[in-house]
XYZ file of C-alpha atoms in Angstrom:
663
model
C -37.095 -2.418 -4.819
C -37.586 1.361 -5.015
C -40.093 3.346 -2.918
C -42.686 3.251 -5.688
C -42.510 -0.501 -6.161
C -40.263 -0.587 -9.247
C -37.504 -3.152 -9.052
C -34.302 -1.729 -10.534
C -34.101 -4.354 -13.266
C -37.621 -3.345 -14.406
C -36.994 0.413 -14.402
C -37.325 2.068 -17.833
C -33.694 3.239 -17.773
C -32.755 -0.460 -17.676
C -35.084 -1.390 -20.532
C -34.609 1.598 -22.847
C -31.607 3.597 -24.028
C -31.651 6.627 -21.739
C -30.287 10.159 -21.852
C -29.608 11.743 -18.468
C -30.507 15.413 -17.988
C -28.673 17.093 -15.105
C -30.918 19.884 -13.816
C -29.438 23.153 -12.518
C -32.836 24.672 -11.750
C -33.779 25.633 -15.300
C -37.389 26.320 -16.172
C -36.716 24.423 -19.415
C -35.394 21.114 -18.036
C -38.756 19.426 -18.538
C -38.823 20.716 -22.096
C -35.494 19.004 -22.854
C -36.932 15.711 -21.612
C -40.109 16.247 -23.610
C -38.250 16.946 -26.857
C -36.242 13.748 -26.435
C -39.407 11.759 -25.768
C -40.809 13.204 -29.000
C -37.825 11.563 -30.694
C -38.814 8.234 -29.067
C -35.782 8.402 -26.776
C -36.261 7.822 -23.061
C -34.852 10.547 -20.812
C -34.568 11.114 -17.080
C -34.099 14.363 -15.162
C -31.965 14.309 -12.012
C -30.742 17.241 -9.885
C -27.171 18.485 -10.203
C -26.559 17.198 -6.669
C -26.715 13.633 -8.027
C -23.490 11.718 -7.353
C -22.326 9.790 -10.401
C -21.240 6.789 -8.321
C -24.841 6.432 -7.086
C -26.377 6.380 -10.576
C -28.367 3.144 -10.960
C -27.827 3.063 -14.736
C -25.331 4.029 -17.394
C -26.790 6.715 -19.677
C -26.136 6.844 -23.408
C -25.351 10.531 -23.000
C -25.634 13.451 -20.585
C -27.184 16.894 -21.038
C -26.293 19.692 -18.612
C -29.304 22.005 -18.395
C -29.523 25.761 -18.153
C -29.992 27.522 -14.837
C -30.509 30.947 -13.242
C -27.068 31.097 -11.599
C -23.565 32.357 -12.397
C -20.972 29.592 -12.282
C -18.377 31.889 -10.716
C -20.538 32.720 -7.666
C -19.509 31.083 -4.397
C -22.895 29.413 -3.944
C -23.391 28.342 -7.572
C -24.388 24.694 -8.175
C -21.876 22.414 -9.902
C -22.038 18.981 -11.447
C -20.125 16.049 -10.005
C -16.816 16.159 -11.953
C -17.044 12.369 -12.246
C -19.608 12.889 -14.990
C -16.670 13.485 -17.328
C -15.335 10.033 -16.424
C -18.459 8.234 -17.674
C -16.960 8.165 -21.166
C -20.271 9.187 -22.773
C -21.146 12.229 -24.921
C -22.023 15.405 -22.988
C -23.975 18.459 -24.192
C -24.002 21.644 -22.102
C -26.895 24.061 -22.708
C -26.545 27.720 -21.615
C -25.480 27.412 -17.952
C -24.438 23.850 -18.841
C -22.012 25.230 -21.436
C -20.534 27.611 -18.872
C -20.334 24.832 -16.270
C -18.408 22.664 -18.715
C -15.962 25.504 -19.436
C -15.682 26.324 -15.703
C -14.777 22.706 -14.926
C -11.802 23.044 -17.280
C -10.714 26.473 -16.016
C -12.603 28.754 -13.621
C -11.368 31.831 -15.520
C -13.243 30.805 -18.672
C -16.571 32.462 -17.723
C -17.373 36.094 -17.004
C -20.321 38.463 -16.863
C -21.255 39.724 -20.313
C -21.053 43.398 -21.202
C -24.645 43.140 -22.350
C -27.229 40.489 -21.795
C -28.760 38.514 -24.640
C -32.426 37.586 -24.357
C -34.620 36.573 -27.259
C -33.866 35.710 -30.875
C -30.356 35.638 -32.311
C -28.891 34.536 -35.629
C -26.621 31.519 -35.318
C -23.801 31.141 -37.835
C -21.391 28.225 -38.044
C -17.609 28.265 -37.871
C -16.212 25.587 -40.170
C -12.544 26.181 -39.364
C -11.951 24.505 -35.982
C -11.528 20.949 -34.844
C -9.289 18.054 -35.690
C -11.950 15.372 -36.154
C -14.661 15.109 -38.811
C -17.391 14.783 -36.137
C -16.967 18.321 -34.798
C -19.896 19.808 -36.710
C -22.229 16.801 -36.601
C -24.235 18.646 -33.912
C -25.458 21.100 -36.548
C -25.794 18.696 -39.446
C -28.797 19.580 -41.663
C -29.271 22.860 -39.739
C -28.930 25.937 -41.979
C -26.443 28.626 -40.993
C -28.186 31.849 -39.960
C -31.001 29.979 -38.232
C -32.921 31.707 -35.420
C -32.078 30.513 -31.908
C -33.385 31.566 -28.501
C -30.921 33.160 -26.095
C -31.425 33.750 -22.378
C -28.126 34.619 -20.680
C -26.078 37.373 -19.116
C -22.780 35.534 -18.600
C -20.658 34.192 -21.425
C -17.338 32.497 -22.129
C -14.298 34.729 -22.021
C -11.984 32.057 -23.432
C -12.314 28.711 -25.111
C -11.560 25.815 -22.776
C -8.409 23.928 -23.613
C -8.774 21.490 -26.559
C -12.125 22.997 -27.604
C -12.952 24.697 -30.891
C -15.650 27.186 -31.869
C -18.364 25.721 -34.102
C -21.036 28.471 -33.887
C -21.431 32.117 -32.893
C -23.902 35.008 -32.700
C -23.284 38.755 -32.753
C -23.055 38.860 -28.950
C -21.713 35.363 -28.241
C -18.498 34.498 -30.088
C -18.581 31.038 -28.452
C -22.269 30.195 -28.993
C -21.272 26.650 -29.943
C -18.112 24.770 -28.963
C -16.858 21.209 -29.350
C -13.961 19.261 -27.883
C -11.338 18.269 -30.418
C -11.189 14.610 -29.384
C -13.938 13.839 -26.832
C -17.669 14.003 -27.658
C -18.251 17.091 -25.514
C -20.381 19.915 -26.878
C -21.644 23.203 -25.514
C -24.213 25.665 -26.859
C -25.195 29.027 -25.398
C -28.774 28.964 -26.728
C -31.798 26.796 -25.874
C -32.609 24.158 -28.531
C -35.476 22.768 -26.438
C -37.780 25.795 -26.812
C -40.054 26.317 -29.788
C -38.500 29.727 -30.504
C -35.295 28.007 -31.653
C -35.733 26.941 -35.250
C -34.354 23.456 -35.922
C -33.848 22.965 -32.161
C -35.375 19.506 -32.288
C -32.964 18.594 -35.088
C -29.984 19.711 -32.986
C -31.153 17.523 -30.077
C -31.707 14.632 -32.492
C -28.178 15.020 -33.852
C -26.792 14.797 -30.342
C -28.996 11.945 -29.123
C -29.063 9.751 -32.233
C -25.950 10.571 -34.272
C -23.545 11.320 -31.422
C -24.896 9.242 -28.500
C -26.155 6.437 -30.776
C -29.347 6.129 -28.692
C -31.994 3.797 -30.080
C -35.380 5.388 -30.754
C -37.476 2.640 -29.197
C -39.336 4.503 -26.449
C -42.958 4.152 -27.592
C -46.228 3.544 -25.796
C -46.528 0.195 -27.596
C -43.245 -0.892 -26.010
C -44.082 0.715 -22.676
C -47.477 -0.939 -22.200
C -46.042 -4.438 -22.721
C -43.218 -3.794 -20.259
C -45.488 -2.116 -17.694
C -48.131 -4.865 -17.665
C -45.385 -7.418 -17.149
C -43.936 -5.337 -14.312
C -47.336 -4.939 -12.589
C -47.997 -8.677 -12.708
C -44.581 -9.440 -11.259
C -45.050 -6.916 -8.446
C -48.591 -7.825 -7.424
C -48.285 -11.586 -7.826
C -51.061 -14.085 -8.442
C -53.117 -13.274 -5.347
C -52.344 -9.642 -4.651
C -55.093 -7.028 -4.587
C -54.792 -3.378 -5.638
C -57.091 -0.501 -4.746
C -57.115 2.914 -6.352
C -59.189 6.070 -6.545
C -60.645 7.187 -9.868
C -62.212 10.490 -10.761
C -63.151 10.229 -14.425
C -60.076 12.211 -15.431
C -57.612 10.913 -18.006
C -54.797 10.088 -15.553
C -56.801 7.958 -13.125
C -58.762 6.314 -15.945
C -55.650 5.307 -17.901
C -53.979 4.027 -14.728
C -57.115 2.034 -13.833
C -57.399 0.526 -17.317
C -53.730 -0.443 -17.256
C -54.224 -2.205 -13.891
C -57.325 -3.920 -15.233
C -55.374 -5.207 -18.233
C -52.673 -6.519 -15.913
C -54.635 -8.184 -13.063
C -58.322 -8.023 -14.006
C -60.883 -7.603 -11.226
C -58.239 -7.978 -8.529
C -57.965 -4.258 -9.076
C -60.668 -2.364 -7.150
C -61.425 1.141 -8.409
C -63.210 3.499 -6.022
C -65.062 6.648 -7.017
C -65.936 8.861 -4.062
C -68.847 11.113 -5.006
C -68.166 14.107 -2.788
C -71.091 16.097 -4.162
C -68.605 18.419 -5.841
C -68.291 16.679 -9.178
C -69.400 18.061 -12.525
C -72.998 17.684 -13.595
C -73.960 13.966 -13.860
C -70.278 13.057 -13.359
C -70.724 10.067 -11.063
C -73.253 8.417 -13.383
C -71.132 9.066 -16.467
C -67.937 7.723 -14.893
C -69.722 4.617 -13.622
C -71.159 3.898 -17.060
C -67.849 4.461 -18.872
C -65.578 2.530 -16.535
C -67.834 -0.463 -15.971
C -69.769 -0.955 -19.220
C -67.183 0.316 -21.717
C -63.864 -0.482 -20.032
C -64.791 -3.456 -17.830
C -63.247 -1.989 -14.680
C -64.313 -3.252 -11.247
C -65.732 -0.038 -9.752
C -67.303 0.877 -6.422
C -69.101 4.232 -6.189
C -69.485 5.763 -2.726
C -72.030 8.568 -2.387
C -70.624 10.764 0.387
C -71.998 14.080 -0.857
C -73.972 14.877 2.316
C -70.934 14.227 4.502
C -68.672 16.529 2.474
C -71.208 19.351 2.267
C -71.816 19.175 6.001
C -68.066 19.421 6.663
C -67.755 22.403 4.306
C -70.560 24.381 5.878
C -69.346 27.811 6.946
C -65.905 27.376 5.302
C -64.770 30.142 2.931
C -60.989 29.817 2.401
C -59.887 27.676 -0.608
C -56.941 26.107 1.215
C -59.122 25.100 4.160
C -61.627 23.573 1.739
C -58.851 21.493 0.173
C -57.707 20.154 3.525
C -61.234 19.263 4.658
C -61.975 17.499 1.381
C -58.638 15.661 1.447
C -59.077 14.490 5.038
C -62.609 13.220 4.452
C -61.565 11.533 1.232
C -58.848 9.588 3.050
C -61.253 8.516 5.793
C -63.898 7.363 3.314
C -61.325 5.625 1.138
C -60.009 3.721 4.159
C -63.522 2.663 5.165
C -64.270 1.486 1.622
C -61.013 -0.484 1.355
C -61.843 -2.407 4.541
C -65.352 -3.127 3.254
C -64.012 -4.424 -0.079
C -61.550 -6.682 1.737
C -64.336 -8.121 3.944
C -66.578 -8.781 0.947
C -63.740 -10.490 -0.949
C -63.156 -13.005 1.859
C -63.819 -16.536 0.626
C -64.089 -15.474 -3.023
C -61.577 -15.992 -5.867
C -60.431 -12.446 -5.063
C -59.630 -13.283 -1.456
C -56.333 -11.804 -0.385
C -54.960 -8.788 1.349
C -55.124 -5.417 -0.340
C -51.409 -4.655 -0.314
C -51.100 -2.057 -3.055
C -52.403 1.435 -3.657
C -52.620 2.706 -7.226
C -51.736 6.358 -7.729
C -51.748 8.323 -10.987
C -48.505 10.246 -10.445
C -47.035 11.707 -13.651
C -43.417 12.498 -14.481
C -43.748 16.298 -14.013
C -44.718 15.573 -10.382
C -41.583 13.456 -10.004
C -39.366 16.139 -11.533
C -40.873 18.806 -9.289
C -40.191 16.707 -6.200
C -36.497 16.198 -7.003
C -35.708 19.506 -8.727
C -32.517 21.268 -7.620
C -34.421 24.414 -6.667
C -36.106 22.381 -3.931
C -39.782 22.143 -3.011
C -41.900 24.947 -4.374
C -43.792 27.207 -2.041
C -47.236 25.894 -1.219
C -49.459 27.306 -3.920
C -52.106 24.768 -3.089
C -52.345 21.521 -1.185
C -51.991 18.692 -3.692
C -55.194 16.772 -4.113
C -53.488 13.459 -4.824
C -53.859 10.768 -2.176
C -50.271 11.099 -1.004
C -51.272 10.654 2.639
C -52.863 7.271 2.063
C -49.863 4.914 1.941
C -48.625 5.890 5.425
C -52.122 5.849 6.886
C -53.114 2.528 5.328
C -49.735 0.755 5.357
C -50.013 0.095 1.631
C -47.253 -0.184 -0.923
C -47.463 2.375 -3.672
C -47.721 1.438 -7.334
C -47.441 4.261 -9.876
C -47.575 2.929 -13.452
C -47.620 6.400 -15.038
C -44.813 8.027 -13.049
C -42.435 7.949 -16.048
C -44.921 9.605 -18.436
C -45.803 13.126 -19.468
C -49.446 14.130 -19.959
C -49.447 13.737 -23.734
C -47.837 10.299 -23.393
C -50.633 9.295 -21.008
C -53.151 10.303 -23.668
C -51.355 8.242 -26.324
C -51.313 5.290 -23.923
C -55.019 5.731 -23.212
C -55.783 5.550 -26.912
C -53.683 2.372 -27.214
C -55.719 0.850 -24.363
C -59.005 1.534 -26.150
C -60.269 4.347 -23.941
C -62.806 6.566 -25.780
C -61.307 9.679 -27.351
C -63.625 12.077 -25.530
C -62.339 10.728 -22.208
C -58.679 10.646 -23.252
C -58.828 14.319 -24.228
C -60.995 15.456 -21.344
C -59.876 18.611 -19.567
C -58.355 18.149 -16.089
C -60.651 18.504 -13.099
C -59.315 19.318 -9.610
C -59.577 16.740 -6.841
C -61.497 19.111 -4.544
C -63.898 19.632 -7.433
C -66.278 22.535 -7.725
C -65.545 23.574 -4.134
C -62.492 25.534 -5.260
C -64.354 27.025 -8.199
C -66.735 28.729 -5.817
C -65.475 31.756 -3.920
C -66.899 31.689 -0.428
C -69.081 29.081 1.193
C -69.978 25.925 -0.706
C -73.738 25.379 -0.603
C -76.111 23.267 -2.717
C -77.389 26.389 -4.468
C -73.849 27.573 -5.300
C -72.912 24.121 -6.584
C -75.977 24.141 -8.806
C -74.978 27.516 -10.255
C -71.376 26.439 -10.859
C -72.387 23.167 -12.502
C -74.983 24.751 -14.762
C -72.701 27.569 -15.928
C -69.793 25.194 -16.469
C -71.923 22.820 -18.521
C -73.089 25.644 -20.793
C -69.522 26.914 -21.263
C -68.090 23.483 -22.128
C -70.997 22.572 -24.413
C -70.531 25.783 -26.389
C -66.770 25.188 -26.628
C -67.425 21.702 -28.012
C -70.079 22.998 -30.423
C -67.627 25.602 -31.727
C -64.985 22.911 -32.348
C -62.555 24.486 -29.857
C -62.317 21.837 -27.158
C -59.073 20.217 -28.334
C -57.484 23.657 -28.827
C -57.965 24.465 -25.133
C -56.095 22.697 -22.336
C -58.576 23.543 -19.574
C -61.750 25.567 -19.353
C -64.288 26.109 -16.591
C -66.722 28.528 -15.007
C -66.089 29.898 -11.509
C -68.652 31.523 -9.219
C -67.193 34.829 -8.036
C -69.645 35.079 -5.152
C -69.849 38.864 -5.223
C -72.952 40.898 -5.907
C -73.231 42.960 -9.074
C -76.130 45.038 -10.348
C -77.923 44.452 -13.606
C -81.252 45.036 -15.312
C -83.215 42.100 -16.651
C -86.261 43.263 -18.518
C -87.847 45.978 -16.377
C -86.409 44.642 -13.145
C -83.224 45.722 -11.456
C -81.383 42.715 -10.022
C -78.518 42.391 -7.590
C -77.046 38.928 -8.133
C -73.790 37.031 -8.606
C -71.229 36.930 -11.413
C -69.512 34.098 -13.260
C -65.898 34.122 -14.490
C -65.015 32.028 -17.525
C -61.435 30.815 -17.678
C -59.816 28.991 -20.602
C -56.088 28.378 -20.934
C -53.578 26.751 -23.239
C -50.561 24.867 -21.921
C -48.243 22.059 -22.963
C -46.809 21.097 -19.581
C -49.555 22.170 -17.112
C -46.941 24.163 -15.225
C -47.389 27.495 -16.999
C -50.291 28.627 -19.133
C -51.629 31.463 -21.235
C -55.235 32.530 -21.579
C -57.115 31.394 -24.674
C -58.327 34.053 -27.078
C -62.033 33.737 -27.909
C -63.779 35.659 -30.641
C -66.021 38.336 -29.151
C -69.073 36.724 -30.747
C -68.387 33.494 -28.840
C -68.061 35.226 -25.467
C -71.192 37.244 -26.206
C -73.158 34.083 -27.000
C -71.963 32.163 -23.936
C -72.411 35.050 -21.498
C -75.915 35.720 -22.788
C -76.860 32.061 -22.472
C -75.498 31.763 -18.927
C -77.173 34.998 -17.805
C -80.499 33.881 -19.260
C -80.451 30.246 -18.128
C -78.567 30.142 -14.825
C -80.715 31.397 -11.994
C -78.828 33.725 -9.650
C -76.352 35.049 -12.243
C -76.634 38.470 -13.842
C -73.145 39.078 -15.236
C -70.422 37.023 -16.933
C -66.715 37.850 -17.276
C -63.833 36.295 -19.180
C -60.826 35.832 -16.928
C -57.594 36.970 -18.579
C -54.717 36.375 -16.131
C -51.975 38.984 -15.888
C -49.548 36.125 -15.102
C -48.779 32.883 -16.891
C -49.029 30.957 -13.616
C -51.225 27.902 -13.947
C -53.832 27.512 -11.216
C -57.477 27.638 -10.281
C -59.121 31.039 -10.536
C -60.449 30.716 -7.021
C -56.996 30.232 -5.531
C -54.982 32.928 -7.302
C -52.492 34.940 -5.281
C -52.434 37.600 -8.002
C -55.123 39.863 -9.321
C -56.673 39.054 -12.664
C -58.451 41.527 -14.845
C -61.752 40.192 -16.026
C -63.177 41.880 -19.064
C -66.761 40.889 -19.344
C -69.964 41.269 -21.275
C -73.442 40.017 -20.644
C -76.887 40.676 -21.923
C -77.867 42.131 -18.583
C -74.747 43.802 -17.274
C -73.146 45.705 -20.137
C -69.348 45.906 -20.009
C -67.162 46.059 -16.944
C -63.864 45.273 -15.287
C -63.739 43.291 -12.061
C -60.722 42.686 -9.840
C -60.705 38.993 -8.967
C -58.436 39.620 -6.004
C -61.552 40.693 -4.058
C -62.646 37.362 -2.578
C -65.517 38.528 -0.386
C -68.254 35.976 0.009
C -71.903 36.748 -0.372
C -72.618 36.791 3.361
C -69.866 39.314 4.027
C -71.058 41.339 1.052
C -74.593 41.421 2.430
C -73.335 42.338 5.889
C -71.228 45.191 4.502
C -74.112 46.291 2.320
C -76.390 46.505 5.324
C -73.770 48.390 7.328
C -73.331 50.909 4.527
C -77.094 51.328 4.379
C -77.214 51.987 8.131
C -74.417 54.558 7.881
C -75.985 56.326 4.947
C -73.303 55.188 2.495
C -73.984 54.105 -1.068
C -74.376 50.481 -2.048
C -71.139 48.986 -3.422
C -72.574 48.532 -6.901
C -73.863 52.095 -6.956
C -70.522 53.498 -5.796
C -68.881 51.921 -8.836
C -71.567 53.203 -11.160
C -70.573 56.869 -11.193
C -71.542 57.304 -14.835
C -75.091 56.096 -14.234
C -77.541 58.899 -15.040
C -79.449 57.967 -11.946
C -76.436 58.826 -9.740
C -78.373 61.905 -8.608
C -80.937 59.530 -7.176
C -78.125 57.682 -5.425
C -76.847 60.929 -3.949
C -80.292 61.909 -2.733
C -80.844 58.411 -1.400
C -77.694 58.717 0.702
C -78.679 62.085 2.009
C -82.210 60.990 2.866
C -80.826 58.180 5.072
C -78.645 60.411 7.241
C -81.089 60.094 10.082
C -78.396 60.158 12.761
C -76.717 63.295 11.450
C -77.240 66.542 13.312
C -77.570 68.672 10.174
C -81.044 68.815 8.601
C -81.989 66.913 5.459
C -82.303 69.116 2.382
C -85.654 69.905 0.768
C -84.498 68.068 -2.357
C -83.918 64.920 -0.333
C -87.301 65.209 1.389
C -88.965 65.610 -2.019
C -87.144 62.497 -3.197
C -88.409 60.571 -0.161
C -91.928 61.543 -1.098
C -91.489 60.816 -4.805
C -88.512 58.615 -5.896
C -89.426 59.255 -9.545
C -88.181 62.867 -9.475
C -84.601 62.117 -10.720
C -85.989 59.912 -13.468
C -88.378 62.634 -14.587
C -85.531 65.157 -14.553
C -83.579 63.038 -17.056
C -86.549 62.305 -19.290
C -86.945 58.669 -18.254
C -90.228 56.924 -17.764
C -91.141 57.661 -14.143
C -92.885 54.370 -13.645
C -89.841 52.357 -14.627
C -87.408 54.308 -12.449
C -89.806 54.268 -9.515
C -90.402 50.561 -9.879
C -86.687 49.739 -9.913
C -85.881 51.933 -6.937
C -88.868 50.706 -4.973
C -87.900 47.070 -5.553
C -84.309 47.719 -4.571
C -85.322 49.643 -1.472
C -87.704 46.887 -0.446
C -84.975 44.294 -0.959
C -82.558 46.258 1.218
C -85.144 46.801 3.947
C -85.854 43.075 4.064
C -82.136 42.430 4.291
C -81.873 44.838 7.234
C -84.677 43.083 9.037
C -82.956 39.706 8.585
C -79.728 41.138 9.972
C -81.486 42.852 12.860
C -80.323 46.309 11.771
C -82.767 49.081 12.424
């Protein structure tokens, strides 16, 4: 029995023909696995440190991935040479090609005179080889096809008994094949979309060369997985699991329900940080539509009390995670007590968790654990704390496979294709302290954004979209009133693997419509920005370690650029604002408004407040104190409007000073 409750005889690599991918730290290793899954061929990724003698299965073939290293370096990673004794076909990709050549002779690889990154034309060499299968790798692939290169090193010589089957202008050995064994090497990356016919090349290797059966489908998987769950849990066993309304937890819950019925206990902890009407919607969907045994725990007051005065995103995550575990434990004990004496009587021995295959790959990748970008919101701490055995029915699946499975299980399409939502919820979409008023703003703005995306028919084109409360003050004019309120950032991204992402391009008319609607309908917001990350890193806007330019428009704020790296909360902003006022400095929003025609008024306002300075105040400043409409009159504006705005702002600042005790 493995750590996740899978007996070896029930593991997918025992039930399905499997290709093994040896990972050398390539950013594309997941993509190789994904392309094979698209061909209905099961694939597993293992690190290059894997010993062949410890493999629990015999693969149909092996793929050596790319990697960021040079095989001739003293600390370069190398595959177990025993892989060549498995007597199965092997394909080396980029670094994998060089590793294969290095294993034959360490003098076969050298640093290239020039690097090759990007597109290249691949042509085929028909002259080499002593067997008719040499060129089967490129069967039905036209010569001159575009391929994607990403390498600096290259082969200096052909390994012994190999022949050249493809080349580019810079890589004379872009494709090689062994004359008698089914060993192939290619310098380019067939797994990326930039390589034309890349999927066909992988299919030729997997199906024609390895003879792998294409029987990995969700229809086959669901039958095998339900059987496995029943065998693991037994006739009396009970399973408990957290659900959130997201696709992963919902599909996992429905799968458990299909396997063991109401002996599976789903728990939804309402932490007060869910989307608008989320708890009610999830309860209705899971119970009425999917027949899942669900307990909803309203712990919103407890979470909000714990988050009071907390501003840092990482601290929020830890507080939310700790409280979730405590509440989940309490609920599990209550469910067990209530089940005593009923047909569901029995110990709760198993914990359901919606782990996906990318999480598994990340945990075993050769490059080792990633730096902590954020604390994972999964319930990874629960098994040790509760002494439960872990059951992870989705751990072999990618996100799109989970969605296909969900459809097979009869889950409504709108839920299957729902955008991901973080475990800590809205708390990490609010910069600064999480309060009921901030939650209300975030929920309202997010609902408007998503509704407009759906109405425009864009929802399925976008992988994730949400509104974040920036929690900084900006100035705007609404009607005849000058306001000093918060801003919203709209983020929308596209991704295939939820590891890297690119921002989604909206038409200007769409952003204009959404920003206007949010500014008009969400109380406390006077400007809206679209977040366009400068990096392709995938993460929550409120937890970025990089700066993001936000180009924004709104009906009240005009155009502007805001640096999201400034994570000041409203309280700090108010404190600094008051301090600047006391010291006779301009307000932050005025300091950034140097092109405002009323900047003369700002200058005079500063000068008039220099009460502690030894030099006298100018006559112009004294006149301004007596009549704040003078700058407006000078520029031909309506005096009453300018005076009204300045008077309201001055009154607001004076009230703020009183609250802060600043004289």
